[in-house]
Coordinates of C-alpha atoms and ligand atoms in Angstrom, one line a residue:
M1 CA 37.2 -5.6 57.5
S2 CA 38.1 -5.5 54.1
A3 CA 37.0 -2.1 52.3
S4 CA 35.0 -3.9 50.0
S5 CA 31.9 -5.4 52.3
Y6 CA 32.2 -2.3 54.3
T7 CA 28.6 -0.2 52.3
N8 CA 27.3 -1.7 49.2
K9 CA 30.5 -0.5 46.4
T10 CA 28.0 1.4 43.8
F11 CA 30.2 4.3 42.7
A12 CA 33.3 4.6 39.9
G13 CA 35.6 7.6 38.9
I14 CA 37.0 7.1 35.8
K15 CA 37.7 3.8 33.4
A16 CA 39.9 3.6 30.7
A17 CA 41.6 1.1 27.7
N18 CA 45.2 1.9 29.5
L19 CA 43.9 0.9 33.2
D20 CA 46.5 -2.2 33.3
Q21 CA 50.0 1.1 32.8
I22 CA 48.2 3.7 34.5
N23 CA 50.7 4.4 38.0
K24 CA 48.8 2.4 40.9
K25 CA 49.2 6.2 43.0
F26 CA 46.2 7.2 40.2
I27 CA 44.1 4.2 41.6
C28 CA 40.8 4.6 43.6
V29 CA 41.3 2.0 46.7
Y30 CA 37.9 1.2 46.9
C31 CA 36.2 1.4 42.9
E32 CA 39.3 0.3 41.4
H33 CA 39.4 3.1 38.6
I34 CA 41.1 5.8 37.8
L35 CA 40.6 8.8 40.5
Q36 CA 38.1 11.4 40.3
S37 CA 38.3 15.1 42.2
P38 CA 41.5 12.7 44.9
T39 CA 40.7 13.1 48.0
Q40 CA 42.9 11.5 50.7
L41 CA 42.3 10.0 54.1
L42 CA 44.2 11.9 56.7
C43 CA 44.5 8.7 59.4
C44 CA 46.3 6.9 56.5
G45 CA 47.0 9.1 53.1
I46 CA 44.9 6.8 51.9
L47 CA 43.8 8.2 48.1
L48 CA 39.9 8.1 47.1
C49 CA 38.0 9.5 44.8
K50 CA 35.7 12.4 46.2
H51 CA 32.7 9.9 45.9
C52 CA 33.7 7.0 46.7
L53 CA 34.8 8.9 50.1
T54 CA 31.9 10.2 50.9
K55 CA 29.2 8.1 50.4
G56 CA 31.4 4.8 50.0
L57 CA 32.7 5.4 53.3
S58 CA 31.0 5.1 56.2
S59 CA 30.3 8.6 58.4
R60 CA 29.5 7.2 61.6
K61 CA 30.9 8.5 64.4
P62 CA 33.5 7.5 66.0
F63 CA 34.8 6.6 62.7
L64 CA 36.7 2.7 61.6
C65 CA 39.5 3.5 59.1
P66 CA 38.9 0.0 56.4
Y67 CA 42.6 0.6 55.4
C68 CA 44.3 0.9 58.5
H69 CA 42.0 -0.2 60.4
E70 CA 42.7 2.3 63.4
E71 CA 39.4 4.5 65.3
H72 CA 38.6 7.8 65.5
E73 CA 36.7 10.1 66.5
T74 CA 35.7 11.6 62.9
K75 CA 36.0 10.5 59.0
E76 CA 38.9 13.1 58.3
A77 CA 39.6 14.2 54.8
S78 CA 41.4 16.4 52.4
P79 CA 41.7 17.3 48.3
D80 CA 44.8 16.0 46.6
R81 CA 45.8 19.3 44.8
G82 CA 48.8 18.0 44.2
L83 CA 48.5 14.8 42.6
A84 CA 45.3 16.8 41.2
R85 CA 48.1 18.1 39.1
E86 CA 49.8 15.7 38.2
L87 CA 47.1 13.0 36.5
N88 CA 45.6 16.1 34.7
M89 CA 49.4 15.1 32.9
V90 CA 48.5 11.6 32.6
I91 CA 47.8 10.4 29.0
L92 CA 44.5 8.2 28.8
T93 CA 42.8 5.4 26.3
C94 CA 38.7 6.0 25.7
Y95 CA 37.1 2.8 26.7
L96 CA 34.3 3.5 24.5
C97 CA 35.8 4.9 21.3
S98 CA 40.0 4.7 19.6
W99 CA 40.6 8.1 21.7
N100 CA 43.3 9.2 23.7
G101 CA 44.5 12.3 24.7
S102 CA 46.1 14.2 28.3
Y103 CA 43.5 13.0 31.8
K104 CA 42.3 16.9 31.5
D105 CA 41.3 17.0 28.2
Y106 CA 39.5 13.3 28.5
L107 CA 37.4 14.0 31.7
N108 CA 36.1 16.8 28.2
H109 CA 35.9 13.8 26.2
L110 CA 33.6 11.3 28.2
Q111 CA 31.3 14.7 28.6
D112 CA 31.5 15.3 25.0
M113 CA 31.3 12.1 23.4
H114 CA 29.8 10.1 26.2
A115 CA 27.9 10.9 28.4
N116 CA 25.4 8.7 28.3
L117 CA 23.8 8.1 32.2
E118 CA 21.0 10.4 32.3
C119 CA 18.6 12.1 35.8
A120 CA 15.4 11.0 35.0
D121 CA 14.7 13.7 37.1
C122 CA 16.2 16.6 35.3
H123 CA 17.3 15.4 32.2
E124 CA 20.9 16.5 33.2
H125 CA 24.0 14.0 31.2
F126 CA 26.9 12.3 33.1
S127 CA 30.0 10.5 32.2
T128 CA 30.0 8.6 35.0
I129 CA 28.5 6.8 37.8
N130 CA 29.9 8.5 40.5
L131 CA 29.0 12.1 38.7
F132 CA 25.7 10.7 37.8
E133 CA 25.4 9.6 41.7
E134 CA 27.1 12.9 43.2
H135 CA 24.0 14.7 41.8
R136 CA 21.4 13.0 42.5
Q137 CA 22.4 12.6 46.0
E138 CA 23.8 15.5 46.1
L139 CA 22.7 18.5 43.5
C140 CA 19.2 18.2 42.1
I141 CA 16.7 19.9 42.5
H142 CA 14.5 17.2 42.6
R143 CA 16.4 14.2 45.0
S144 CA 13.9 14.1 48.2
V145 CA 15.4 15.1 51.5
P146 CA 14.4 14.4 55.0
C147 CA 13.6 18.3 56.8
G148 CA 15.9 18.0 59.4
L149 CA 13.1 18.8 62.2
P150 CA 12.6 15.7 64.5
D151 CA 8.7 14.2 64.0
C152 CA 8.7 16.8 60.7
A153 CA 8.4 15.2 57.7
N154 CA 10.9 12.6 56.6
S155 CA 10.8 13.3 52.3
I156 CA 10.7 16.9 50.6
K157 CA 11.4 17.9 47.3
C158 CA 14.5 19.9 47.7
Y159 CA 12.6 22.9 45.2
D160 CA 9.7 22.3 48.3
M161 CA 11.6 23.2 51.3
E162 CA 11.1 26.7 51.8
A163 CA 7.5 26.4 51.0
H164 CA 7.4 23.2 53.5
Y165 CA 9.0 26.3 55.8
V166 CA 5.9 27.6 56.3
T167 CA 3.4 24.7 56.9
D168 CA 1.3 23.6 59.2
L169 CA 3.5 20.8 60.4
H170 CA 6.8 21.9 60.2
Q171 CA 5.9 25.5 62.2
Y172 CA 4.8 22.4 64.7
S173 CA 7.2 20.7 65.0
L174 CA 9.0 23.8 65.1
I175 CA 7.6 25.2 69.0
M176 CA 7.5 21.4 69.9
M177 CA 10.9 21.7 69.6
I178 CA 11.7 24.8 71.5
L179 CA 9.4 24.2 74.4
Q180 CA 10.8 20.7 74.8
Y181 CA 14.4 22.9 74.4
I182 CA 13.0 25.5 77.4
G183 CA 11.2 22.5 79.3
S184 CA 14.3 20.3 79.6
N185 CA 17.4 22.9 80.2
H186 CA 15.9 25.9 81.9
D187 CA 13.6 26.6 84.8
K188 CA 11.9 29.8 84.9
S189 CA 13.8 32.2 86.0
V190 CA 16.7 32.1 83.5
I191 CA 13.4 32.3 81.3
T192 CA 13.2 35.4 82.8
N193 CA 15.9 37.2 82.6
R194 CA 15.9 36.0 79.0
S195 CA 13.1 37.5 78.6
N196 CA 13.9 41.4 80.0
I197 CA 16.2 40.9 78.3
I198 CA 14.7 40.5 74.9
I199 CA 12.5 43.3 76.5
R200 CA 15.4 45.7 76.8
E201 CA 16.6 44.8 73.0
L202 CA 12.7 45.3 72.0
M203 CA 13.0 48.6 73.6
D204 CA 16.4 50.0 72.4
I205 CA 15.0 48.9 68.8
Q206 CA 11.9 50.7 69.8
E207 CA 13.6 54.4 70.9
N208 CA 15.6 53.3 67.4
V209 CA 12.5 53.3 65.4
N210 CA 11.5 56.6 66.9
L211 CA 15.0 58.1 65.8
V212 CA 13.7 57.5 62.5
F213 CA 10.8 59.0 62.8
S214 CA 11.9 62.1 63.3
I215 CA 14.7 61.8 61.0
Y216 CA 11.9 60.8 58.6
E217 CA 9.6 63.5 59.3
I218 CA 12.5 66.4 59.1
L219 CA 13.5 64.6 55.0
L220 CA 9.5 64.8 54.6
K221 CA 9.5 68.5 55.3
D222 CA 11.9 69.6 53.1
C223 CA 11.0 67.7 51.0
D224 CA 8.2 69.6 50.6
R225 CA 10.0 72.7 51.3
L226 CA 12.7 71.2 47.9
K227 CA 8.9 70.5 46.2
T228 CA 8.2 74.1 46.5
D229 CA 11.8 75.4 45.1
L230 CA 11.3 72.8 42.4
S231 CA 7.8 74.6 41.2
Q232 CA 8.8 77.9 41.8
I233 CA 11.9 76.9 39.5
E234 CA 9.4 75.5 37.0
I235 CA 8.3 79.4 37.4
L236 CA 11.1 80.7 36.5
L237 CA 11.7 77.9 33.5
N238 CA 9.0 79.0 31.4
Q239 CA 9.2 82.8 32.6
N240 CA 12.4 82.3 30.6
S241 CA 11.4 80.1 27.9
S242 CA 8.7 82.8 26.3
E243 CA 11.6 85.4 27.0
T244 CA 13.7 83.2 25.0
K245 CA 11.2 82.6 22.8
K246 CA 11.0 86.6 22.3
L247 CA 14.6 87.7 22.3
A248 CA 14.4 84.2 19.2
E249 CA 12.1 86.4 17.6
R250 CA 13.6 89.6 17.8
N251 CA 17.2 87.2 16.6
H252 CA 15.3 86.4 13.5
E253 CA 13.7 90.0 12.6
N254 CA 17.4 91.0 13.0
E255 CA 18.8 88.9 10.8
K256 CA 16.2 89.6 8.2
A257 CA 16.7 92.6 8.6
M258 CA 20.5 91.6 7.9
K259 CA 20.0 89.2 5.1
E260 CA 17.7 92.7 3.3
L261 CA 21.3 94.6 4.4
R262 CA 23.6 92.2 2.6
D263 CA 21.4 91.9 -0.4
G264 CA 21.7 95.4 -0.7
T265 CA 25.2 96.0 -0.1
N266 CA 25.0 93.3 -3.2
R267 CA 23.2 95.5 -5.4
L268 CA 25.3 97.9 -4.1
E269 CA 28.4 96.4 -5.2
E270 CA 26.8 95.2 -8.5
L271 CA 26.4 98.9 -9.5
L272 CA 29.5 99.7 -8.4
K273 CA 31.4 97.1 -10.6
A274 CA 28.2 98.3 -13.8
T275 CA 30.0 102.1 -13.3
E276 CA 33.9 101.0 -12.9
R277 CA 32.9 99.2 -16.5
D278 CA 30.9 101.9 -16.8
I279 CA 34.5 104.0 -16.6
E280 CA 36.7 102.4 -18.3
E281 CA 34.8 101.6 -21.5
I282 CA 34.9 105.8 -21.6
P283 CA 37.0 106.4 -24.5
S284 CA 40.6 107.7 -24.5
L285 CA 41.4 110.5 -25.3
L286 CA 41.3 111.7 -29.5
L287 CA 43.4 113.7 -31.4
D288 CA 41.5 116.7 -32.8
S289 CA 40.4 117.4 -36.6
D290 CA 44.2 118.7 -36.5
A291 CA 45.5 115.6 -35.7
T292 CA 47.3 117.1 -32.2
V293 CA 46.4 115.9 -28.5
T294 CA 47.5 118.0 -25.3
L295 CA 48.9 116.3 -22.3
R296 CA 48.5 118.0 -19.0
F297 CA 51.4 116.7 -16.7
I298 CA 51.6 118.1 -12.4
Y299 CA 54.8 118.9 -11.8
P300 CA 56.1 117.4 -9.3
N301 CA 58.6 119.6 -7.7
S302 CA 61.6 116.8 -7.6
S303 CA 64.4 115.8 -9.9
L304 CA 63.1 111.8 -10.0
F305 CA 59.9 111.8 -11.5
S306 CA 58.1 109.2 -13.8
L307 CA 54.5 111.0 -15.1
D308 CA 52.0 108.9 -17.1
S309 CA 49.1 110.6 -19.5
S310 CA 45.7 109.1 -19.9
K311 CA 45.4 106.5 -23.1
F312 CA 44.7 109.0 -26.4
R313 CA 43.5 107.4 -29.7
T314 CA 44.5 108.4 -33.7
S315 CA 41.2 108.3 -34.2
E316 CA 37.5 106.9 -32.9
Y317 CA 38.9 103.2 -34.2
G318 CA 43.2 104.3 -34.4
H319 CA 45.8 103.4 -32.6
I320 CA 46.3 104.0 -28.9
F321 CA 48.7 105.2 -26.8
S322 CA 49.5 106.7 -24.0
I323 CA 53.3 108.5 -22.7
S324 CA 55.4 108.5 -19.9
V325 CA 57.6 111.7 -19.2
R326 CA 60.4 111.0 -16.8
S327 CA 63.8 112.0 -15.5
T328 CA 66.6 110.3 -16.2
I329 CA 70.0 110.2 -16.3
E330 CA 73.2 109.8 -18.3
A331 CA 76.7 111.0 -18.1
E332 CA 75.8 112.3 -14.2
K333 CA 73.5 114.9 -16.3
W334 CA 70.0 115.2 -15.5
Y335 CA 67.5 114.8 -18.4
L336 CA 63.7 114.6 -19.5
S337 CA 62.7 111.6 -21.9
I338 CA 59.7 110.6 -23.2
F339 CA 58.3 106.9 -23.2
L340 CA 55.7 105.6 -25.9
T341 CA 53.6 102.8 -25.6
L342 CA 51.6 100.9 -27.8
Y343 CA 48.3 99.5 -27.0
N344 CA 46.2 96.2 -28.3
G345 CA 43.0 97.5 -28.5
E346 CA 39.2 96.7 -29.5
Y347 CA 40.4 97.5 -33.6
S348 CA 43.7 96.5 -33.5
N349 CA 42.5 93.8 -36.4
L350 CA 41.3 96.3 -38.6
L351 CA 44.9 98.8 -38.7
S352 CA 47.5 98.2 -40.3
Y353 CA 51.3 97.7 -38.2
P354 CA 54.2 98.5 -37.5
F355 CA 52.6 101.3 -36.8
S356 CA 54.4 104.3 -39.7
F357 CA 53.4 108.3 -39.0
P358 CA 56.3 110.5 -37.7
I359 CA 55.0 111.7 -34.2
H360 CA 56.2 115.7 -33.3
F361 CA 56.6 116.0 -29.6
V362 CA 56.3 119.1 -28.8
L363 CA 57.6 120.5 -25.0
W364 CA 55.3 123.9 -24.8
D365 CA 56.8 127.1 -23.7
Q366 CA 53.9 129.0 -21.6
S367 CA 55.8 132.1 -21.7
N368 CA 54.6 134.3 -24.6
K369 CA 58.1 133.7 -26.9
Q370 CA 57.2 130.4 -28.2
Q371 CA 60.0 128.5 -27.8
H372 CA 58.3 124.8 -27.8
I373 CA 61.2 121.7 -27.8
T374 CA 60.1 119.9 -30.1
Y375 CA 61.2 116.3 -31.4
I376 CA 60.0 114.5 -34.4
L377 CA 60.1 110.7 -33.9
K378 CA 59.7 108.5 -36.9
P379 CA 59.0 105.3 -36.0
D380 CA 61.3 102.5 -37.0
P381 CA 59.4 99.5 -39.2
N382 CA 61.7 97.1 -37.4
A383 CA 60.5 98.1 -33.7
P384 CA 59.1 96.0 -32.3
A385 CA 57.2 98.7 -30.1
F386 CA 55.6 99.6 -33.1
M387 CA 54.6 96.2 -34.0
R388 CA 51.3 94.8 -34.3
P389 CA 50.7 93.8 -30.1
N390 CA 50.4 90.6 -29.5
S391 CA 50.2 90.8 -25.2
E392 CA 47.9 93.9 -24.5
K393 CA 51.1 96.5 -24.8
N394 CA 54.2 96.9 -26.7
E395 CA 57.0 97.5 -24.8
E396 CA 57.8 101.2 -24.9
Y397 CA 60.0 103.4 -27.4
C398 CA 62.2 105.0 -25.8
I399 CA 62.5 109.6 -26.7
K400 CA 66.2 109.9 -24.8
N401 CA 66.9 112.9 -23.6
L402 CA 64.4 115.0 -24.9
C403 CA 66.3 118.1 -23.1
P404 CA 68.1 119.2 -20.2
L405 CA 66.5 118.4 -17.4
E406 CA 67.0 122.0 -15.8
A407 CA 63.8 123.2 -18.6
I408 CA 62.1 122.6 -16.2
T409 CA 63.2 122.3 -12.9
D410 CA 64.2 125.8 -13.1
S411 CA 62.8 127.7 -10.9
E412 CA 62.4 131.1 -14.1
S413 CA 61.3 126.9 -16.5
A414 CA 59.3 128.8 -19.3
Y415 CA 58.1 125.6 -19.6
V416 CA 56.4 125.5 -15.9
K417 CA 53.6 127.2 -14.9
D418 CA 51.3 127.3 -12.1
G419 CA 52.9 124.0 -11.5
V420 CA 52.4 122.4 -14.3
F421 CA 53.3 121.9 -18.7
F422 CA 52.1 120.0 -21.4
I423 CA 53.7 117.8 -23.4
R424 CA 51.7 118.6 -27.5
L425 CA 51.7 116.1 -29.8
F426 CA 50.8 116.1 -33.9
V427 CA 50.5 112.7 -36.1
D428 CA 51.6 113.7 -39.4
F429 CA 49.4 111.2 -41.5
F430 CA 49.9 112.7 -44.4
N431 CA 53.6 113.4 -43.9
V432 CA 54.1 117.4 -44.2
G433 CA 57.0 117.1 -41.9
E434 CA 55.8 120.7 -40.2
N435 CA 53.6 120.5 -37.0
P436 CA 50.3 123.2 -37.1
F437 CA 51.8 124.5 -34.2
Q438 CA 53.2 127.2 -35.6
S439 CA 49.9 128.1 -37.4
E440 CA 48.1 131.7 -36.0
K441 CA 45.7 130.1 -33.5
Y442 CA 48.6 127.9 -31.8
L443 CA 50.3 131.1 -32.0
N444 CA 47.6 133.4 -30.1
H445 CA 48.7 132.5 -26.6
N446 CA 45.1 134.3 -24.9
E447 CA 43.0 132.1 -28.0
F448 CA 44.9 128.6 -27.1
I449 CA 44.4 129.0 -23.2
S450 CA 40.7 130.4 -23.6
S451 CA 39.2 128.2 -26.9
E452 CA 41.3 125.0 -25.9
K453 CA 40.3 121.9 -24.3
M454 CA 42.1 121.7 -21.7
L455 CA 43.2 117.5 -21.2
T456 CA 44.3 116.6 -18.0
E457 CA 46.0 113.6 -17.4
Ligands
ZN1 ZN1 36.8 5.4 43.3
ZN2 ZN1 42.4 5.1 58.0
ZN3 ZN1 35.5 8.5 23.8
ZN4 ZN1 18.6 15.5 38.3
ZN5 ZN1 10.2 19.9 58.4

């Protein structure tokens, strides 16, 4: 019996234009095209397309192999994966166009470009008759199949099968089959035994159901308890939220108070700044009508010191000065020195520079003996200290070594009294050469103490 006469040859693998040049091992012995899903008959190792093997060779038992002509209990076959791998590398030319490439890509090409076979029911497209037939006979949900029960329907659409199972016809066929099975193969005692087993199993199931129910009741109770807990929690939550609300309100009030406090603080700070400005704007000391000023210093009880006076003005819109009294050392001897500083002021542009008037410095004898220590400074017109200031103040002018430091450090010093000493200045605007401290007014010590304005640092 030849293969072609065994059944109707309605299947076909892959067609290719270069079929003649392809190694014969890749050709299906049944359809004589290139193998599709290569499958091997176990009896003789013959290779066929999977679909050719299932549908082309009979499935009757026993199986008579058309190739090795031996009879076997069943038709046994398995996919040949090794050959499938080899086949993937084979280069093919399309039988419908000029495309060529590997077998693997060729399958995609056929599906993309030449899938001309259409299932009339589901309208899916196929590139080979094999795939198309496989779909029609095994995969399409529109295909008709027999129910499988004896005496039941023999043509049901696949998508109707579930509905068919609950039809009277199918149920009836099922019962008839069971009855036939029982009637033909078993006697009554066997049936009774089976029934008893089934009853025992049912009782077991009943017990289990009861157990499940008791657990269910416990769960229900738990559930109720949880519900009450939940409602209590909700009540607590509500209380909490109202308290939180109150807290938030209080917080808001606090914030308001804080803001007011901050505003108050800001106002105070502004006031403070204004006051500071006012203080700064207090005019420096002015020379008296006799062009003198008296500067008071607190003796620091130490041989190393630097004491700054307040600023003073030569007139309301005049030059502004200050002095610093310091202990200085020269050739290992200590002296009292005075440093004079000329400042820039609001009216500096109205004044003439360099400052040229002589200034008399007098360390005042407080003992009534009139032994004042006097130094007359005649400003050097070239000294930077007396030029027009181009910053806040000029560099200091130093009156070096006014007197030995003992003059004030001596415990019997006539210049320090009650821990205080004075330096008096006279600006000689009219170049008279003498200071007014020799006059009657200054000689009367008592009057000076009682009537002079005591000027402080
Ligand atoms: Zn084939
Ligand atoms: Zn065989
Ligand atoms: Zn093509
Ligand atoms: Zn279909
Ligand atoms: Zn049925």
